[in-house]
Short mmCIF file of C-alpha atoms in Angstrom, two decimals:
data_model
loop_
_atom_site.label_atom_id
_atom_site.label_comp_id
_atom_site.label_asym_id
_atom_site.label_seq_id
_atom_site.Cartn_x
_atom_site.Cartn_y
_atom_site.Cartn_z
CA MET F 26 19.65 -21.89 7.88
CA ASN F 27 17.20 -23.44 4.98
CA VAL F 28 14.45 -23.91 8.12
CA LEU F 29 15.80 -20.71 9.35
CA LEU F 30 14.82 -18.71 5.95
CA TRP F 31 12.27 -20.58 4.66
CA VAL F 32 10.61 -22.16 7.79
CA VAL F 33 11.06 -19.70 10.90
CA PHE F 34 11.28 -16.14 9.20
CA PRO F 35 7.51 -16.44 6.91
CA TYR F 36 5.54 -18.06 9.94
CA LEU F 37 6.91 -14.86 12.55
CA SER F 38 6.13 -12.54 9.58
CA ILE F 39 2.61 -13.79 8.86
CA ALA F 40 2.30 -13.37 13.09
CA ILE F 41 3.67 -10.36 13.23
CA LEU F 42 1.51 -9.22 9.99
CA VAL F 43 -2.02 -10.78 12.24
CA GLY F 44 -0.96 -9.55 15.05
CA GLY F 45 -0.03 -6.21 14.65
CA LEU F 46 -3.01 -5.94 12.12
CA ILE F 47 -4.87 -6.44 16.08
CA TRP F 48 -3.12 -4.28 18.02
CA ARG F 49 -3.20 -2.22 15.39
CA TYR F 50 -7.63 -1.60 15.21
CA ARG F 51 -7.80 -1.79 18.76
CA TYR F 52 -5.46 0.70 20.18
CA ASP F 53 -4.32 2.68 17.53
CA LYS F 54 -8.24 3.48 15.26
CA PHE F 55 -7.69 7.05 14.47
CA GLY F 56 -4.31 6.69 12.63
CA TRP F 57 -5.82 3.63 10.58
CA THR F 58 -4.86 6.06 7.95
CA THR F 59 -2.93 7.15 5.33
CA ARG F 60 -2.68 10.39 6.56
CA SER F 61 -3.44 11.96 3.19
CA SER F 62 -1.01 14.53 1.88
CA GLN F 63 -3.62 16.17 -1.12
CA MET F 64 -4.50 18.92 0.83
CA TYR F 65 -1.08 19.95 0.26
CA GLU F 66 0.29 19.39 -3.16
CA SER F 67 -2.38 17.33 -5.73
CA ALA F 68 -1.39 17.87 -9.47
CA VAL F 69 1.14 15.16 -9.26
CA LEU F 70 -0.74 12.95 -7.08
CA ARG F 71 -3.23 12.54 -9.69
CA TRP F 72 -0.87 11.09 -11.82
CA GLY F 73 1.68 9.22 -9.34
CA SER F 74 -1.30 7.77 -7.42
CA PRO F 75 -3.51 6.18 -10.34
CA MET F 76 -0.24 4.89 -11.46
CA PHE F 77 0.54 3.32 -8.45
CA HIS F 78 -2.02 1.80 -7.16
CA PHE F 79 -3.05 0.70 -10.31
CA GLY F 80 0.38 -1.01 -10.55
CA VAL F 81 0.21 -2.90 -7.16
CA LEU F 82 -3.27 -4.34 -8.37
CA MET F 83 -2.10 -5.80 -10.83
CA VAL F 84 0.98 -7.08 -9.37
CA LEU F 85 -0.80 -8.54 -6.83
CA VAL F 86 -3.37 -10.46 -8.92
CA GLY F 87 -0.49 -12.07 -11.01
CA HIS F 88 0.86 -12.91 -8.03
CA ILE F 89 -1.84 -14.88 -6.24
CA GLY F 90 -2.78 -15.98 -9.70
CA GLY F 91 1.02 -17.50 -10.09
CA LEU F 92 1.66 -18.67 -6.49
CA LEU F 93 -2.20 -20.03 -5.13
CA ILE F 94 -2.87 -21.99 -8.83
CA PRO F 95 -1.67 -25.26 -8.83
CA LYS F 96 -0.11 -25.56 -12.63
CA PRO F 97 -1.61 -28.55 -13.34
CA TRP F 98 -5.63 -26.62 -12.82
CA THR F 99 -4.29 -23.98 -15.63
CA GLU F 100 -3.38 -26.29 -18.21
CA ALA F 101 -6.64 -28.71 -17.16
CA VAL F 102 -8.49 -24.97 -19.02
CA GLY F 103 -6.28 -25.62 -21.86
CA ILE F 104 -3.42 -22.72 -20.80
CA THR F 105 -0.16 -24.33 -21.45
CA GLU F 106 2.70 -23.60 -20.00
CA HIS F 107 4.32 -21.45 -22.74
CA THR F 108 1.31 -18.71 -22.90
CA TYR F 109 1.30 -18.65 -19.06
CA HIS F 110 4.94 -17.91 -19.29
CA LEU F 111 4.36 -15.39 -21.80
CA MET F 112 1.38 -13.74 -19.91
CA ALA F 113 3.18 -13.49 -17.28
CA VAL F 114 6.55 -11.99 -18.25
CA PHE F 115 4.45 -9.24 -20.11
CA ILE F 116 1.43 -8.52 -17.61
CA GLY F 117 3.98 -8.67 -14.67
CA THR F 118 6.53 -6.61 -16.36
CA VAL F 119 4.09 -3.97 -17.49
CA ALA F 120 2.74 -4.02 -13.99
CA GLY F 121 6.14 -3.64 -12.43
CA PHE F 122 7.00 -0.33 -14.31
CA CYS F 123 3.62 1.01 -13.48
CA THR F 124 4.22 0.57 -10.02
CA LEU F 125 7.88 1.84 -9.88
CA ILE F 126 7.01 4.50 -11.81
CA GLY F 127 4.36 5.80 -9.96
CA MET F 128 6.22 5.17 -6.55
CA ALA F 129 9.36 6.84 -7.92
CA ILE F 130 6.66 10.09 -8.66
CA LEU F 131 5.04 9.62 -5.47
CA ILE F 132 8.70 9.34 -3.62
CA ALA F 133 10.05 12.84 -5.86
CA ARG F 134 6.59 14.86 -5.24
CA ARG F 135 6.80 14.08 -0.94
CA ARG F 136 10.45 15.33 -1.39
CA LEU F 137 10.22 18.62 -3.36
CA THR F 138 6.75 19.88 -2.05
CA GLY F 139 7.71 21.04 1.15
CA PRO F 140 4.97 21.09 3.10
CA VAL F 141 4.74 17.18 2.01
CA PHE F 142 7.93 16.45 3.10
CA ALA F 143 7.68 18.19 6.51
CA ALA F 144 4.54 15.51 7.23
CA THR F 145 6.91 13.14 5.65
CA THR F 146 8.19 10.48 9.20
CA LYS F 147 11.15 8.12 9.25
CA ASN F 148 8.53 5.08 9.43
CA ASP F 149 7.20 6.14 6.29
CA LYS F 150 10.64 6.61 4.60
CA ALA F 151 11.60 3.40 5.69
CA MET F 152 8.64 2.32 4.47
CA TYR F 153 8.74 3.70 0.91
CA ALA F 154 12.45 1.61 0.79
CA VAL F 155 11.53 -1.57 1.76
CA LEU F 156 8.81 -1.24 -0.40
CA ALA F 157 10.89 -0.51 -3.68
CA ALA F 158 13.70 -2.85 -2.73
CA VAL F 159 10.63 -5.81 -2.56
CA ILE F 160 9.58 -4.48 -6.76
CA VAL F 161 12.92 -3.89 -7.86
CA LEU F 162 14.53 -7.45 -6.49
CA GLY F 163 11.21 -8.32 -8.18
CA LEU F 164 11.56 -6.58 -11.75
CA TRP F 165 14.96 -7.93 -12.05
CA SER F 166 14.61 -10.91 -10.95
CA THR F 167 11.97 -11.10 -13.40
CA LEU F 168 13.46 -9.81 -16.32
CA ARG F 169 16.73 -11.56 -15.65
CA ALA F 170 15.84 -15.36 -15.46
CA ASN F 171 13.02 -14.74 -18.52
CA VAL F 172 14.83 -11.88 -20.98
CA SER F 173 18.17 -12.24 -20.77
CA GLY F 174 18.28 -15.86 -18.95
CA PRO F 175 17.22 -19.04 -20.67
CA GLY F 176 13.42 -18.67 -18.60
CA TYR F 177 13.00 -19.47 -15.28
CA ASP F 178 9.36 -21.60 -13.86
CA TYR F 179 8.76 -20.70 -10.40
CA ARG F 180 5.20 -22.56 -10.44
CA GLU F 181 7.27 -25.82 -10.17
CA THR F 182 9.10 -24.44 -6.63
CA ILE F 183 8.35 -21.51 -5.16
CA SER F 184 4.54 -21.77 -6.10
CA PRO F 185 4.42 -25.54 -3.92
CA TRP F 186 6.54 -24.51 -1.17
CA PHE F 187 4.72 -21.40 -0.77
CA ARG F 188 1.13 -23.50 -0.56
CA SER F 189 3.09 -25.48 1.62
CA LEU F 190 2.84 -22.59 4.40
CA PHE F 191 -0.36 -23.40 4.87
CA TYR F 192 -1.12 -26.40 4.91
CA LEU F 193 1.73 -26.15 8.09
CA SER F 194 4.19 -28.41 6.40
CA PRO F 195 6.37 -26.38 4.68
CA ASP F 196 9.95 -28.27 2.75
CA PRO F 197 12.68 -26.03 2.86
CA LYS F 198 14.84 -28.04 0.79
CA ILE F 199 12.42 -27.06 -2.67
CA MET F 200 14.30 -24.04 -1.78
CA ALA F 201 17.45 -24.64 -2.58
CA GLY F 202 17.36 -24.66 -6.37
CA VAL F 203 15.79 -20.68 -6.59
CA PRO F 204 17.71 -18.16 -8.36
CA ILE F 205 19.31 -16.37 -5.56
CA GLY F 206 17.96 -12.92 -7.29
CA PHE F 207 14.08 -14.90 -6.05
CA ARG F 208 15.15 -15.91 -2.86
CA ILE F 209 15.38 -11.90 -2.25
CA HIS F 210 12.92 -10.98 -2.99
CA ILE F 211 11.12 -13.55 -0.95
CA ILE F 212 13.15 -12.49 1.98
CA ALA F 213 12.38 -9.18 0.99
CA ALA F 214 8.59 -9.56 0.89
CA PHE F 215 8.09 -11.24 3.85
CA ALA F 216 10.19 -8.52 5.48
CA LEU F 217 7.39 -5.43 4.39
CA PHE F 218 5.14 -8.19 5.92
CA ALA F 219 6.07 -7.88 8.72
CA PHE F 220 6.06 -4.41 8.56
CA TRP F 221 3.21 -3.53 7.49
CA PRO F 222 0.50 -3.02 9.80
CA PHE F 223 2.65 -0.39 11.39
CA THR F 224 2.87 1.73 8.37
CA ARG F 225 0.47 4.24 6.13
CA LEU F 226 -0.05 0.63 4.37
CA VAL F 227 -2.13 -0.16 6.76
CA HIS F 228 -5.01 1.18 4.94
CA ALA F 229 -5.03 -1.75 2.36
CA PHE F 230 -7.07 -3.52 5.10
CA SER F 231 -9.71 -1.25 5.60
CA ALA F 232 -12.60 -2.64 2.81
CA PRO F 233 -14.90 1.20 1.71
CA VAL F 234 -17.63 -0.87 1.93
CA GLY F 235 -19.88 1.98 3.79
CA TYR F 236 -18.77 4.76 0.79
CA LEU F 237 -21.55 3.36 -2.06
CA THR F 238 -24.11 4.74 0.33
CA ARG F 239 -21.99 6.86 2.38
CA PRO F 240 -24.49 10.55 1.86
CA TYR F 241 -23.39 13.36 0.86
CA VAL F 242 -21.85 16.08 2.43
CA PRO F 243 -23.36 19.68 2.06
CA TYR F 244 -20.95 22.10 1.59
CA ARG F 245 -23.08 25.66 1.81
CA SER F 246 -21.54 29.66 1.07
CA ARG F 247 -21.37 31.62 4.27
CA ASP F 248 -22.33 34.98 1.13
CA ALA F 249 -23.52 38.43 3.17
CA ARG F 250 -26.88 38.51 2.28
CA SER F 251 -29.15 41.04 2.99
CA GLY F 252 -30.77 41.13 6.69
CA LEU F 253 -27.95 39.68 7.91
CA ARG F 254 -24.91 40.70 10.48
CA PRO F 255 -21.97 40.03 8.50
CA THR F 256 -19.58 36.93 10.42
CA ARG F 257 -16.68 37.99 12.64
CA PRO F 258 -13.41 36.44 12.44
CA GLY F 259 -13.29 34.08 15.32
CA TRP F 260 -10.15 36.24 17.13
CA GLU F 261 -12.13 39.03 17.08
CA GLY F 262 -14.38 37.75 19.45
CA PRO F 263 -17.89 38.69 20.37
CA PRO F 264 -19.22 42.57 19.54
CA LYS F 265 -19.34 44.91 22.46
CA LEU F 266 -21.94 45.97 24.18
CA PRO F 267 -21.62 50.09 24.18
CA SER F 268 -20.85 51.88 27.63
CA LYS F 269 -23.53 53.60 30.64
CA SER F 270 -22.32 56.97 29.40
CA ALA F 271 -22.96 55.93 25.44
CA ARG F 272 -26.20 54.89 26.47
CA ARG F 273 -27.40 57.87 28.65
CA HIS F 274 -25.81 59.90 26.10
CA GLU F 275 -28.13 58.40 22.99
#
């Protein structure tokens, strides 16, 4: 079971993530989008979206620093374990709650706004469920171990195991002593990685490089001006020409 959970499952999730992104980019480029619902409602979105994305960004930075940077490296630059622990717990908790509150606002908006809910697919609902599980499990594990408990230094167990995946020599025995909350959180996170390419979360892998240099989109009004024939709605069709009898009468 340890080999299945901490060797086979992570590599399988990573393979699905990479293969799914390649497949989606080649065969579903028009679906590579967030399917934005801003045109349906923007007032609540203006609050929920920045909070959610800020929290996710901070959580991502914290995980990269904690999992990929070895403990001796931070100690070598003068950051003690106690200082790192306080920073990680405080910043991680704030970022986690920002992410959770922002996502709760977005889910409530999606459920209570009719047009937005009508545009919600089953895939979106499943994505929100998995993402919420990952966030809640991470917050619960952190608070339970470091606030109500004696504290847990994941950089001595989880971090070496995670880095060993990239060395192609993972040691599943390291994860045997990890608290159950952290283990469930890791399993849920890898399940999210496998699900990622097939959801709207795929837009996270799009780099908006050309956005800063993209020219402005000009908008021109169609107000009535002197000398111009008034425009007709498309459903009225082209103007009718007078009949021969009418022209003869004129």
